[in-house]
N, CA, C and O atoms as a CHARMM CRD file, in Angstrom:
* protein
*
  284
    1    1 PRO  N     66.86600  37.29300 198.30100 PROA 1      0.00000
    2    1 PRO  CA    67.07500  36.39000 197.18600 PROA 1      0.00000
    3    1 PRO  C     67.08100  37.09300 195.82300 PROA 1      0.00000
    4    1 PRO  O     67.80200  36.67800 194.91600 PROA 1      0.00000
    5    2 ARG  N     66.27800  38.15600 195.67900 PROA 2      0.00000
    6    2 ARG  CA    66.21600  38.84100 194.38500 PROA 2      0.00000
    7    2 ARG  C     67.54500  39.52700 194.07400 PROA 2      0.00000
    8    2 ARG  O     68.04300  39.43700 192.95200 PROA 2      0.00000
    9    3 SER  N     68.10700  40.19700 195.04400 PROA 3      0.00000
   10    3 SER  CA    69.38900  40.87600 194.83500 PROA 3      0.00000
   11    3 SER  C     70.50200  39.86500 194.57500 PROA 3      0.00000
   12    3 SER  O     71.34600  40.05900 193.70100 PROA 3      0.00000
   13    4 SER  N     70.48500  38.78500 195.35000 PROA 4      0.00000
   14    4 SER  CA    71.49600  37.74100 195.16900 PROA 4      0.00000
   15    4 SER  C     71.40800  37.14100 193.77700 PROA 4      0.00000
   16    4 SER  O     72.42600  36.90300 193.12700 PROA 4      0.00000
   17    5 LEU  N     70.18200  36.89600 193.32100 PROA 5      0.00000
   18    5 LEU  CA    69.99700  36.34300 191.97900 PROA 5      0.00000
   19    5 LEU  C     70.53100  37.30300 190.92700 PROA 5      0.00000
   20    5 LEU  O     71.21700  36.88300 189.99500 PROA 5      0.00000
   21    6 GLN  N     70.22200  38.58600 191.06600 PROA 6      0.00000
   22    6 GLN  CA    70.67500  39.57000 190.08000 PROA 6      0.00000
   23    6 GLN  C     72.20000  39.65300 190.05700 PROA 6      0.00000
   24    6 GLN  O     72.80600  39.67800 188.98600 PROA 6      0.00000
   25    7 GLU  N     72.81500  39.69500 191.22900 PROA 7      0.00000
   26    7 GLU  CA    74.27900  39.76300 191.29900 PROA 7      0.00000
   27    7 GLU  C     74.90600  38.50600 190.67600 PROA 7      0.00000
   28    7 GLU  O     75.86800  38.59400 189.91300 PROA 7      0.00000
   29    8 TYR  N     74.35500  37.35500 191.00900 PROA 8      0.00000
   30    8 TYR  CA    74.89000  36.09400 190.51400 PROA 8      0.00000
   31    8 TYR  C     74.77200  35.99600 188.98800 PROA 8      0.00000
   32    8 TYR  O     75.73100  35.64100 188.30300 PROA 8      0.00000
   33    9 THR  N     73.58600  36.31500 188.47200 PROA 9      0.00000
   34    9 THR  CA    73.36800  36.18300 187.02700 PROA 9      0.00000
   35    9 THR  C     74.16500  37.20300 186.22000 PROA 9      0.00000
   36    9 THR  O     74.71600  36.87100 185.17000 PROA 9      0.00000
   37   10 GLN  N     74.22900  38.42400 186.69700 PROA 10     0.00000
   38   10 GLN  CA    74.99700  39.44500 185.97400 PROA 10     0.00000
   39   10 GLN  C     76.48200  39.12800 185.99800 PROA 10     0.00000
   40   10 GLN  O     77.18400  39.35800 185.01400 PROA 10     0.00000
   41   11 GLY  N     76.96300  38.60400 187.11100 PROA 11     0.00000
   42   11 GLY  CA    78.37300  38.27000 187.23500 PROA 11     0.00000
   43   11 GLY  C     78.80500  37.10900 186.36100 PROA 11     0.00000
   44   11 GLY  O     79.98900  36.94700 186.06700 PROA 11     0.00000
   45   12 ARG  N     77.84000  36.30500 185.94900 PROA 12     0.00000
   46   12 ARG  CA    78.15200  35.13100 185.14100 PROA 12     0.00000
   47   12 ARG  C     77.61400  35.20800 183.72400 PROA 12     0.00000
   48   12 ARG  O     77.56200  34.20100 183.01800 PROA 12     0.00000
   49   13 GLY  N     77.21600  36.39300 183.31100 PROA 13     0.00000
   50   13 GLY  CA    76.81500  36.61000 181.93200 PROA 13     0.00000
   51   13 GLY  C     75.40800  36.18700 181.55800 PROA 13     0.00000
   52   13 GLY  O     75.09300  36.10300 180.37100 PROA 13     0.00000
   53   14 PHE  N     74.54000  35.91400 182.54600 PROA 14     0.00000
   54   14 PHE  CA    73.16100  35.53900 182.24500 PROA 14     0.00000
   55   14 PHE  C     72.28300  36.75500 181.95600 PROA 14     0.00000
   56   14 PHE  O     71.19100  36.61200 181.40700 PROA 14     0.00000
   57   15 GLY  N     72.74500  37.93700 182.31700 PROA 15     0.00000
   58   15 GLY  CA    71.94700  39.14800 182.14500 PROA 15     0.00000
   59   15 GLY  C     71.06900  39.41100 183.35500 PROA 15     0.00000
   60   15 GLY  O     71.18700  38.74000 184.38000 PROA 15     0.00000
   61   16 ILE  N     70.19500  40.38200 183.22600 PROA 16     0.00000
   62   16 ILE  CA    69.31400  40.77800 184.32200 PROA 16     0.00000
   63   16 ILE  C     68.08200  39.87600 184.33900 PROA 16     0.00000
   64   16 ILE  O     67.47700  39.64100 183.29300 PROA 16     0.00000
   65   17 PRO  N     67.70100  39.36500 185.51800 PROA 17     0.00000
   66   17 PRO  CA    66.49000  38.54800 185.60900 PROA 17     0.00000
   67   17 PRO  C     65.24500  39.37600 185.27300 PROA 17     0.00000
   68   17 PRO  O     65.14400  40.54400 185.64800 PROA 17     0.00000
   69   18 VAL  N     64.31400  38.76000 184.56800 PROA 18     0.00000
   70   18 VAL  CA    63.06800  39.42800 184.18700 PROA 18     0.00000
   71   18 VAL  C     61.92400  38.73800 184.92500 PROA 18     0.00000
   72   18 VAL  O     61.76200  37.52100 184.84400 PROA 18     0.00000
   73   19 TYR  N     61.12700  39.53900 185.65200 PROA 19     0.00000
   74   19 TYR  CA    60.02200  39.01600 186.44400 PROA 19     0.00000
   75   19 TYR  C     58.69700  39.31300 185.75500 PROA 19     0.00000
   76   19 TYR  O     58.48000  40.41500 185.25200 PROA 19     0.00000
   77   20 GLN  N     57.80900  38.31500 185.73700 PROA 20     0.00000
   78   20 GLN  CA    56.45700  38.48200 185.21200 PROA 20     0.00000
   79   20 GLN  C     55.48400  38.10800 186.32600 PROA 20     0.00000
   80   20 GLN  O     55.57700  37.02800 186.91000 PROA 20     0.00000
   81   21 TYR  N     54.54400  39.01800 186.61400 PROA 21     0.00000
   82   21 TYR  CA    53.60000  38.83600 187.70500 PROA 21     0.00000
   83   21 TYR  C     52.22200  38.48100 187.16200 PROA 21     0.00000
   84   21 TYR  O     51.79700  38.99500 186.12800 PROA 21     0.00000
   85   22 GLN  N     51.52200  37.58300 187.88200 PROA 22     0.00000
   86   22 GLN  CA    50.19200  37.18300 187.46900 PROA 22     0.00000
   87   22 GLN  C     49.37600  36.85500 188.72500 PROA 22     0.00000
   88   22 GLN  O     49.84300  36.12300 189.59800 PROA 22     0.00000
   89   23 ALA  N     48.15500  37.39900 188.81400 PROA 23     0.00000
   90   23 ALA  CA    47.25000  37.04700 189.91100 PROA 23     0.00000
   91   23 ALA  C     46.56900  35.73400 189.55100 PROA 23     0.00000
   92   23 ALA  O     46.12300  35.54900 188.41800 PROA 23     0.00000
   93   24 VAL  N     46.49100  34.82800 190.51000 PROA 24     0.00000
   94   24 VAL  CA    45.80900  33.55400 190.29800 PROA 24     0.00000
   95   24 VAL  C     44.75100  33.38500 191.37800 PROA 24     0.00000
   96   24 VAL  O     44.86900  33.96100 192.46000 PROA 24     0.00000
   97   25 SER  N     43.74500  32.61800 191.09800 PROA 25     0.00000
   98   25 SER  CA    42.67500  32.43600 192.07200 PROA 25     0.00000
   99   25 SER  C     43.17800  31.63700 193.26800 PROA 25     0.00000
  100   25 SER  O     44.05100  30.77800 193.14700 PROA 25     0.00000
  101   26 SER  N     42.60900  31.94300 194.40900 PROA 26     0.00000
  102   26 SER  CA    42.98400  31.22900 195.62200 PROA 26     0.00000
  103   26 SER  C     41.73300  30.64500 196.24900 PROA 26     0.00000
  104   26 SER  O     40.62500  30.82000 195.74100 PROA 26     0.00000
  105   27 SER  N     41.92400  29.95900 197.34500 PROA 27     0.00000
  106   27 SER  CA    40.79100  29.34700 198.02000 PROA 27     0.00000
  107   27 SER  C     39.90500  30.39200 198.70600 PROA 27     0.00000
  108   27 SER  O     38.71400  30.15900 198.90900 PROA 27     0.00000
  109   28 GLU  N     40.48300  31.53600 199.06000 PROA 28     0.00000
  110   28 GLU  CA    39.71900  32.60000 199.69500 PROA 28     0.00000
  111   28 GLU  C     39.15600  33.54100 198.63700 PROA 28     0.00000
  112   28 GLU  O     39.81900  33.85300 197.64900 PROA 28     0.00000
  113   29 LYS  N     37.94000  33.98100 198.85600 PROA 29     0.00000
  114   29 LYS  CA    37.21400  34.75000 197.85300 PROA 29     0.00000
  115   29 LYS  C     37.90500  36.05800 197.45200 PROA 29     0.00000
  116   29 LYS  O     38.05100  36.33500 196.26100 PROA 29     0.00000
  117   30 ASN  N     38.32000  36.84500 198.40900 PROA 30     0.00000
  118   30 ASN  CA    38.88200  38.17000 198.09800 PROA 30     0.00000
  119   30 ASN  C     40.38500  38.26200 198.34300 PROA 30     0.00000
  120   30 ASN  O     40.91700  39.36000 198.50200 PROA 30     0.00000
  121   31 ALA  N     41.06100  37.14300 198.37500 PROA 31     0.00000
  122   31 ALA  CA    42.50000  37.15800 198.62900 PROA 31     0.00000
  123   31 ALA  C     43.22300  36.36500 197.55000 PROA 31     0.00000
  124   31 ALA  O     43.50300  35.18100 197.74000 PROA 31     0.00000
  125   32 PRO  N     43.52800  36.99300 196.42800 PROA 32     0.00000
  126   32 PRO  CA    44.20700  36.24500 195.35900 PROA 32     0.00000
  127   32 PRO  C     45.65200  35.91300 195.72800 PROA 32     0.00000
  128   32 PRO  O     46.29900  36.63100 196.49000 PROA 32     0.00000
  129   33 ASP  N     46.12300  34.84000 195.18500 PROA 33     0.00000
  130   33 ASP  CA    47.54200  34.51600 195.27500 PROA 33     0.00000
  131   33 ASP  C     48.20400  35.11100 194.04800 PROA 33     0.00000
  132   33 ASP  O     47.53800  35.46600 193.07500 PROA 33     0.00000
  133   34 PHE  N     49.51600  35.21600 194.10500 PROA 34     0.00000
  134   34 PHE  CA    50.26000  35.73400 192.97100 PROA 34     0.00000
  135   34 PHE  C     51.25500  34.69000 192.51100 PROA 34     0.00000
  136   34 PHE  O     51.86900  33.98800 193.31400 PROA 34     0.00000
  137   35 LYS  N     51.39500  34.60600 191.21100 PROA 35     0.00000
  138   35 LYS  CA    52.35900  33.70400 190.58700 PROA 35     0.00000
  139   35 LYS  C     53.38300  34.58200 189.88300 PROA 35     0.00000
  140   35 LYS  O     53.02800  35.47400 189.11200 PROA 35     0.00000
  141   36 VAL  N     54.64300  34.32300 190.15000 PROA 36     0.00000
  142   36 VAL  CA    55.72300  35.09500 189.53200 PROA 36     0.00000
  143   36 VAL  C     56.63300  34.13800 188.78200 PROA 36     0.00000
  144   36 VAL  O     57.04000  33.09900 189.30100 PROA 36     0.00000
  145   37 THR  N     56.93800  34.50900 187.56700 PROA 37     0.00000
  146   37 THR  CA    57.87800  33.75700 186.74800 PROA 37     0.00000
  147   37 THR  C     59.11300  34.63200 186.55800 PROA 37     0.00000
  148   37 THR  O     58.99900  35.79800 186.18000 PROA 37     0.00000
  149   38 VAL  N     60.27800  34.07600 186.81700 PROA 38     0.00000
  150   38 VAL  CA    61.52300  34.80800 186.60500 PROA 38     0.00000
  151   38 VAL  C     62.31300  34.07900 185.52900 PROA 38     0.00000
  152   38 VAL  O     62.43100  32.85300 185.54100 PROA 38     0.00000
  153   39 LYS  N     62.84800  34.85700 184.60400 PROA 39     0.00000
  154   39 LYS  CA    63.64900  34.30200 183.51200 PROA 39     0.00000
  155   39 LYS  C     65.05100  34.89700 183.56600 PROA 39     0.00000
  156   39 LYS  O     65.23300  36.11100 183.65900 PROA 39     0.00000
  157   40 CYS  N     66.03100  34.00500 183.50500 PROA 40     0.00000
  158   40 CYS  CA    67.44300  34.39200 183.48400 PROA 40     0.00000
  159   40 CYS  C     68.08700  33.62300 182.34900 PROA 40     0.00000
  160   40 CYS  O     68.39900  32.44000 182.49100 PROA 40     0.00000
  161   41 GLY  N     68.28300  34.27600 181.24400 PROA 41     0.00000
  162   41 GLY  CA    68.80700  33.56300 180.08400 PROA 41     0.00000
  163   41 GLY  C     67.81400  32.51000 179.65400 PROA 41     0.00000
  164   41 GLY  O     66.66500  32.83600 179.35500 PROA 41     0.00000
  165   42 SER  N     68.22200  31.25700 179.61500 PROA 42     0.00000
  166   42 SER  CA    67.31200  30.17500 179.21200 PROA 42     0.00000
  167   42 SER  C     66.61500  29.52700 180.41000 PROA 42     0.00000
  168   42 SER  O     65.76000  28.66100 180.22600 PROA 42     0.00000
  169   43 LEU  N     66.96300  29.92900 181.62100 PROA 43     0.00000
  170   43 LEU  CA    66.37900  29.36700 182.82400 PROA 43     0.00000
  171   43 LEU  C     65.06600  30.06100 183.16800 PROA 43     0.00000
  172   43 LEU  O     64.96300  31.28400 183.07100 PROA 43     0.00000
  173   44 THR  N     64.06900  29.28700 183.56800 PROA 44     0.00000
  174   44 THR  CA    62.79100  29.82900 184.01500 PROA 44     0.00000
  175   44 THR  C     62.43500  29.19600 185.34500 PROA 44     0.00000
  176   44 THR  O     62.56800  27.98500 185.52200 PROA 44     0.00000
  177   45 SER  N     61.97600  30.02800 186.29000 PROA 45     0.00000
  178   45 SER  CA    61.58500  29.54900 187.60000 PROA 45     0.00000
  179   45 SER  C     60.29400  30.23900 188.01400 PROA 45     0.00000
  180   45 SER  O     60.03800  31.37400 187.61200 PROA 45     0.00000
  181   46 GLU  N     59.47700  29.55600 188.81900 PROA 46     0.00000
  182   46 GLU  CA    58.21300  30.13000 189.26000 PROA 46     0.00000
  183   46 GLU  C     58.10300  30.11000 190.77300 PROA 46     0.00000
  184   46 GLU  O     58.71800  29.28700 191.45100 PROA 46     0.00000
  185   47 GLY  N     57.29800  31.04500 191.29100 PROA 47     0.00000
  186   47 GLY  CA    56.98700  31.09100 192.70400 PROA 47     0.00000
  187   47 GLY  C     55.55200  31.53600 192.88900 PROA 47     0.00000
  188   47 GLY  O     55.01500  32.28000 192.06900 PROA 47     0.00000
  189   48 VAL  N     54.93000  31.08200 193.96600 PROA 48     0.00000
  190   48 VAL  CA    53.55200  31.46200 194.27700 PROA 48     0.00000
  191   48 VAL  C     53.51600  31.93900 195.71600 PROA 48     0.00000
  192   48 VAL  O     54.16100  31.35700 196.58900 PROA 48     0.00000
  193   49 GLY  N     52.75100  33.01100 195.96400 PROA 49     0.00000
  194   49 GLY  CA    52.63600  33.52300 197.31500 PROA 49     0.00000
  195   49 GLY  C     51.42700  34.41000 197.49100 PROA 49     0.00000
  196   49 GLY  O     50.75800  34.76100 196.51900 PROA 49     0.00000
  197   50 ARG  N     51.14600  34.77200 198.72400 PROA 50     0.00000
  198   50 ARG  CA    50.02100  35.65900 199.03200 PROA 50     0.00000
  199   50 ARG  C     50.24700  37.07400 198.51700 PROA 50     0.00000
  200   50 ARG  O     49.29400  37.79500 198.22100 PROA 50     0.00000
  201   51 THR  N     51.51400  37.46800 198.41100 PROA 51     0.00000
  202   51 THR  CA    51.85300  38.80300 197.90600 PROA 51     0.00000
  203   51 THR  C     52.80600  38.65700 196.72500 PROA 51     0.00000
  204   51 THR  O     53.43600  37.61600 196.54400 PROA 51     0.00000
  205   52 LYS  N     52.89800  39.70600 195.93500 PROA 52     0.00000
  206   52 LYS  CA    53.83800  39.69600 194.81200 PROA 52     0.00000
  207   52 LYS  C     55.25800  39.52900 195.32100 PROA 52     0.00000
  208   52 LYS  O     56.05500  38.79300 194.74000 PROA 52     0.00000
  209   53 LYS  N     55.56600  40.21700 196.40800 PROA 53     0.00000
  210   53 LYS  CA    56.91300  40.17800 196.97700 PROA 53     0.00000
  211   53 LYS  C     57.28600  38.75700 197.42000 PROA 53     0.00000
  212   53 LYS  O     58.38600  38.27800 197.14600 PROA 53     0.00000
  213   54 GLU  N     56.35700  38.09700 198.10500 PROA 54     0.00000
  214   54 GLU  CA    56.59700  36.73100 198.57000 PROA 54     0.00000
  215   54 GLU  C     56.79200  35.77500 197.39700 PROA 54     0.00000
  216   54 GLU  O     57.67900  34.92200 197.42900 PROA 54     0.00000
  217   55 ALA  N     55.96900  35.91500 196.37000 PROA 55     0.00000
  218   55 ALA  CA    56.07800  35.05600 195.19000 PROA 55     0.00000
  219   55 ALA  C     57.39500  35.30700 194.44800 PROA 55     0.00000
  220   55 ALA  O     58.03200  34.36400 193.97700 PROA 55     0.00000
  221   56 ALA  N     57.80200  36.57200 194.34400 PROA 56     0.00000
  222   56 ALA  CA    59.06100  36.91000 193.66700 PROA 56     0.00000
  223   56 ALA  C     60.26200  36.35400 194.43500 PROA 56     0.00000
  224   56 ALA  O     61.21900  35.87200 193.82900 PROA 56     0.00000
  225   57 ARG  N     60.21000  36.42100 195.76100 PROA 57     0.00000
  226   57 ARG  CA    61.29800  35.85700 196.56700 PROA 57     0.00000
  227   57 ARG  C     61.42400  34.35800 196.34000 PROA 57     0.00000
  228   57 ARG  O     62.52400  33.83000 196.17800 PROA 57     0.00000
  229   58 GLN  N     60.28000  33.68300 196.33000 PROA 58     0.00000
  230   58 GLN  CA    60.28100  32.24100 196.12500 PROA 58     0.00000
  231   58 GLN  C     60.83700  31.88300 194.74200 PROA 58     0.00000
  232   58 GLN  O     61.63600  30.95500 194.61000 PROA 58     0.00000
  233   59 ALA  N     60.41500  32.61300 193.72700 PROA 59     0.00000
  234   59 ALA  CA    60.90900  32.36300 192.37400 PROA 59     0.00000
  235   59 ALA  C     62.41300  32.59900 192.28700 PROA 59     0.00000
  236   59 ALA  O     63.12700  31.82900 191.64600 PROA 59     0.00000
  237   60 ALA  N     62.89500  33.65700 192.92900 PROA 60     0.00000
  238   60 ALA  CA    64.32700  33.96300 192.91600 PROA 60     0.00000
  239   60 ALA  C     65.12700  32.88700 193.64100 PROA 60     0.00000
  240   60 ALA  O     66.18800  32.48000 193.16700 PROA 60     0.00000
  241   61 ARG  N     64.62300  32.41900 194.79800 PROA 61     0.00000
  242   61 ARG  CA    65.30300  31.35500 195.53000 PROA 61     0.00000
  243   61 ARG  C     65.43000  30.09600 194.66800 PROA 61     0.00000
  244   61 ARG  O     66.49300  29.47900 194.60600 PROA 61     0.00000
  245   62 ARG  N     64.34100  29.72800 194.01200 PROA 62     0.00000
  246   62 ARG  CA    64.35600  28.53400 193.16800 PROA 62     0.00000
  247   62 ARG  C     65.31100  28.70800 191.99200 PROA 62     0.00000
  248   62 ARG  O     66.03800  27.78200 191.63300 PROA 62     0.00000
  249   63 ALA  N     65.30500  29.88900 191.40100 PROA 63     0.00000
  250   63 ALA  CA    66.20100  30.15000 190.27100 PROA 63     0.00000
  251   63 ALA  C     67.66300  30.03500 190.70600 PROA 63     0.00000
  252   63 ALA  O     68.47900  29.46100 189.98500 PROA 63     0.00000
  253   64 LEU  N     67.99400  30.57200 191.86800 PROA 64     0.00000
  254   64 LEU  CA    69.36800  30.46700 192.37100 PROA 64     0.00000
  255   64 LEU  C     69.76000  29.00600 192.56100 PROA 64     0.00000
  256   64 LEU  O     70.86400  28.60700 192.19100 PROA 64     0.00000
  257   65 ARG  N     68.86200  28.20500 193.13500 PROA 65     0.00000
  258   65 ARG  CA    69.14500  26.78400 193.33800 PROA 65     0.00000
  259   65 ARG  C     69.36700  26.07700 192.00300 PROA 65     0.00000
  260   65 ARG  O     70.27600  25.25800 191.86700 PROA 65     0.00000
  261   66 LEU  N     68.52500  26.40500 191.01800 PROA 66     0.00000
  262   66 LEU  CA    68.67700  25.77300 189.70600 PROA 66     0.00000
  263   66 LEU  C     69.98400  26.16200 189.04300 PROA 66     0.00000
  264   66 LEU  O     70.68100  25.31700 188.48200 PROA 66     0.00000
  265   67 ILE  N     70.31400  27.44300 189.10900 PROA 67     0.00000
  266   67 ILE  CA    71.54800  27.92900 188.49300 PROA 67     0.00000
  267   67 ILE  C     72.76300  27.30600 189.15600 PROA 67     0.00000
  268   67 ILE  O     73.73000  26.94900 188.48500 PROA 67     0.00000
  269   68 ARG  N     72.71200  27.17900 190.45700 PROA 68     0.00000
  270   68 ARG  CA    73.85600  26.61600 191.19000 PROA 68     0.00000
  271   68 ARG  C     73.87400  25.09700 191.16900 PROA 68     0.00000
  272   68 ARG  O     74.78600  24.48200 191.72200 PROA 68     0.00000
  273   69 GLY  N     72.87000  24.47700 190.53400 PROA 69     0.00000
  274   69 GLY  CA    72.83900  23.03200 190.39700 PROA 69     0.00000
  275   69 GLY  C     72.41200  22.29400 191.64700 PROA 69     0.00000
  276   69 GLY  O     72.74900  21.12200 191.81400 PROA 69     0.00000
  277   70 GLN  N     71.67900  22.95000 192.52800 PROA 70     0.00000
  278   70 GLN  CA    71.25600  22.32300 193.77500 PROA 70     0.00000
  279   70 GLN  C     69.86700  21.69700 193.69400 PROA 70     0.00000
  280   70 GLN  O     69.41300  21.09000 194.66400 PROA 70     0.00000
  281   71 GLU  N     69.19700  21.83000 192.57800 PROA 71     0.00000
  282   71 GLU  CA    67.83800  21.30000 192.46900 PROA 71     0.00000
  283   71 GLU  C     67.71100  20.33900 191.32300 PROA 71     0.00000
  284   71 GLU  O     66.63100  19.79800 191.08800 PROA 71     0.00000
């Protein structure tokens, strides 16, 4: 999803997506979740996951859906 988002946004003049990572508390004591925010032009999307990679994938998937008008 991250590569697809980058190809889609660059091809349509949105520029390169910018990812911001943040650790957030989770229900488990030593296992934080991660929150990732991706920005593409004026669009902002978020994802949450057990790993940074999982959260970034989720954010990219949501951003693609928003850009394509599916959400």
